[in-house]
Amino acid sequence: MMQELTQQIEETARAVTDEIHTAMPGTVIAFDPGSGTATVKPSGKYVTADGKSLDYPQITDVPVTFPFCQTAGVGIAFPVGKGDSCLIVISEVELDEWRTGAESEGSLRFDLTSAMCIPGLLEGGGDIISKACQNNAVIVGAGDVEVMVSDAGAVITSGGTKMTVSDDGVAISGDLKVDGNISSTGTITP
């Protein structure tokens, strides 16, 4: 009798927790930069109460997170495209109040309809990550252009041109083209 009661409690608890979604990897199906929202597809399978294994549905109108401060208008934006991996985070509360300021009428907690997307979930490491770790630096890369900032200074590389800014000054390897005046309060040496 006690064992049956314990088993029933465990099954009930499992059924409840199986309906709580927190975070999962996924794929961007579409992204609308104008609204900052995406359609995403969670990875993995959803197991129903009767044991059936189903694909997760696509989730639409999902806010996408970028490191950005809206009040200051400062941040980092990058392209998000179909097929990009992402982390789908499920809000504990509905997003209605946050989106519109109107109080939420429902009581959906940890529901897939309250998903948020963090693009850039990596399926493996990469050269830029290794370089950032080796140099204790922040690196922004786009094609063959790279900006690396560390406590040693900043290095901007574009193809065969390289500009280094450090305590020693500015060093440029490559052609320098100036449209305007150059002035100096020091000595200019050839």
XYZ file of C-alpha atoms in Angstrom:
190
model
C 0.000 0.000 0.000
C 2.755 2.461 0.949
C 4.780 1.580 -2.131
C 1.752 2.207 -4.392
C 1.160 5.590 -2.727
C 4.821 6.537 -3.164
C 4.730 5.485 -6.818
C 1.558 7.517 -7.408
C 3.123 10.616 -5.813
C 6.245 10.204 -7.967
C 4.166 9.839 -11.144
C 2.072 12.895 -10.273
C 5.169 14.966 -9.515
C 6.830 13.805 -12.749
C 3.709 14.689 -14.764
C 3.717 18.200 -13.288
C 7.448 18.805 -13.766
C 7.333 17.426 -17.315
C 5.110 20.395 -18.189
C 7.660 22.909 -16.845
C 9.940 24.170 -19.600
C 13.064 26.141 -18.669
C 15.702 26.238 -21.402
C 16.638 24.161 -24.427
C 18.774 24.335 -27.529
C 17.037 25.230 -30.753
C 17.307 26.517 -34.279
C 16.222 29.837 -35.759
C 13.632 29.227 -38.479
C 13.122 32.922 -39.339
C 14.163 36.302 -37.908
C 12.483 39.694 -38.323
C 15.011 42.452 -37.500
C 12.268 45.102 -37.542
C 10.400 43.527 -34.649
C 13.409 41.798 -33.074
C 11.498 38.529 -32.981
C 12.124 35.070 -34.384
C 10.419 31.818 -35.109
C 12.409 29.076 -33.409
C 12.284 25.281 -33.295
C 13.345 23.563 -30.063
C 15.618 20.548 -30.440
C 14.724 17.231 -28.941
C 11.432 15.520 -28.320
C 8.500 16.157 -26.037
C 7.115 13.109 -24.236
C 3.384 13.210 -23.560
C 1.738 11.907 -20.404
C 0.844 8.687 -22.215
C 4.472 8.148 -23.287
C 4.278 9.329 -26.914
C 7.400 11.081 -28.216
C 6.635 14.144 -30.355
C 8.701 16.870 -31.986
C 8.426 20.240 -30.277
C 6.379 22.717 -32.317
C 7.836 25.865 -33.846
C 7.467 28.852 -31.536
C 6.610 32.192 -33.141
C 6.979 35.819 -32.040
C 9.966 35.012 -29.812
C 11.943 38.071 -28.606
C 15.644 37.808 -29.490
C 18.244 38.901 -26.946
C 21.246 41.011 -27.916
C 23.739 42.629 -25.516
C 22.127 46.056 -25.790
C 21.127 48.921 -23.478
C 18.016 50.512 -24.978
C 18.048 53.544 -22.656
C 21.574 54.499 -23.733
C 21.229 53.239 -27.306
C 24.474 51.285 -26.950
C 25.067 47.654 -27.707
C 26.104 44.959 -30.082
C 23.951 43.740 -32.939
C 24.766 41.015 -35.401
C 22.959 39.150 -38.160
C 20.690 36.290 -37.156
C 19.691 33.914 -39.894
C 17.718 30.810 -40.657
C 19.557 27.753 -39.375
C 21.485 29.542 -36.611
C 21.672 27.683 -33.311
C 20.211 29.388 -30.274
C 19.337 28.923 -26.644
C 15.605 29.068 -26.046
C 14.809 30.301 -22.548
C 11.284 29.899 -21.230
C 10.087 32.719 -18.977
C 8.630 31.861 -15.600
C 5.879 34.393 -16.292
C 3.974 35.301 -19.442
C 5.627 37.995 -21.545
C 2.404 39.980 -22.123
C 3.022 42.548 -19.385
C 6.647 43.057 -20.448
C 5.702 43.403 -24.125
C 2.693 45.698 -23.841
C 2.537 46.981 -20.268
C -0.907 45.397 -19.942
C -1.464 42.990 -17.105
C -1.486 39.370 -18.187
C -4.862 37.705 -18.215
C -3.549 34.146 -18.116
C -1.572 32.112 -15.694
C 0.730 30.198 -18.004
C 3.998 29.516 -16.195
C 7.052 28.123 -17.972
C 4.979 27.825 -21.153
C 6.535 27.594 -24.620
C 4.519 30.657 -25.670
C 6.719 32.708 -23.318
C 9.991 31.798 -25.005
C 12.977 34.094 -25.499
C 15.881 33.426 -27.883
C 19.597 33.947 -27.297
C 21.319 33.458 -30.664
C 24.855 32.158 -30.905
C 24.661 28.853 -29.045
C 27.768 27.133 -30.344
C 27.786 23.484 -31.286
C 31.561 23.470 -30.822
C 34.513 25.762 -30.253
C 36.279 27.788 -32.870
C 39.435 29.698 -33.717
C 38.070 33.059 -32.576
C 37.116 31.614 -29.176
C 40.535 30.017 -28.736
C 42.235 33.290 -29.695
C 40.071 35.282 -27.250
C 40.930 32.887 -24.424
C 44.665 32.866 -25.231
C 44.798 36.676 -25.275
C 42.308 37.311 -22.457
C 40.493 39.520 -24.952
C 37.176 40.422 -26.468
C 37.178 39.763 -30.193
C 34.648 40.953 -32.739
C 35.041 39.291 -36.095
C 33.273 39.642 -39.432
C 34.838 37.814 -42.350
C 38.520 38.751 -42.515
C 38.022 41.862 -40.346
C 38.789 41.519 -36.654
C 38.847 43.880 -33.679
C 40.603 42.527 -30.589
C 40.557 44.446 -27.307
C 42.641 43.330 -24.349
C 44.551 44.939 -21.493
C 47.475 45.290 -23.936
C 45.435 47.574 -26.205
C 43.364 47.201 -29.350
C 44.269 45.587 -32.646
C 42.212 46.072 -35.799
C 43.028 43.761 -38.682
C 41.495 43.876 -42.151
C 43.140 41.700 -44.766
C 46.796 42.730 -44.879
C 46.266 45.976 -42.935
C 46.783 46.092 -39.186
C 46.422 48.940 -36.701
C 47.582 48.523 -33.113
C 46.703 50.984 -30.344
C 48.690 50.546 -27.121
C 50.539 52.499 -24.447
C 53.335 52.879 -27.014
C 51.042 54.748 -29.434
C 49.446 53.786 -32.723
C 51.212 51.499 -35.169
C 49.873 50.880 -38.657
C 51.042 48.174 -41.003
C 49.602 48.885 -44.438
C 48.715 51.975 -46.424
C 47.470 55.102 -44.637
C 45.160 57.277 -46.711
C 44.053 60.602 -45.276
C 41.418 62.905 -46.704
C 42.056 66.079 -44.745
C 44.827 67.668 -42.738
C 47.352 66.011 -40.497
C 48.730 68.106 -37.681
C 51.296 67.338 -35.036
C 52.615 68.947 -31.909
C 55.614 66.630 -31.969
C 58.296 65.712 -34.437
C 57.338 63.911 -37.623
C 60.055 61.558 -38.725
C 60.212 59.762 -42.051
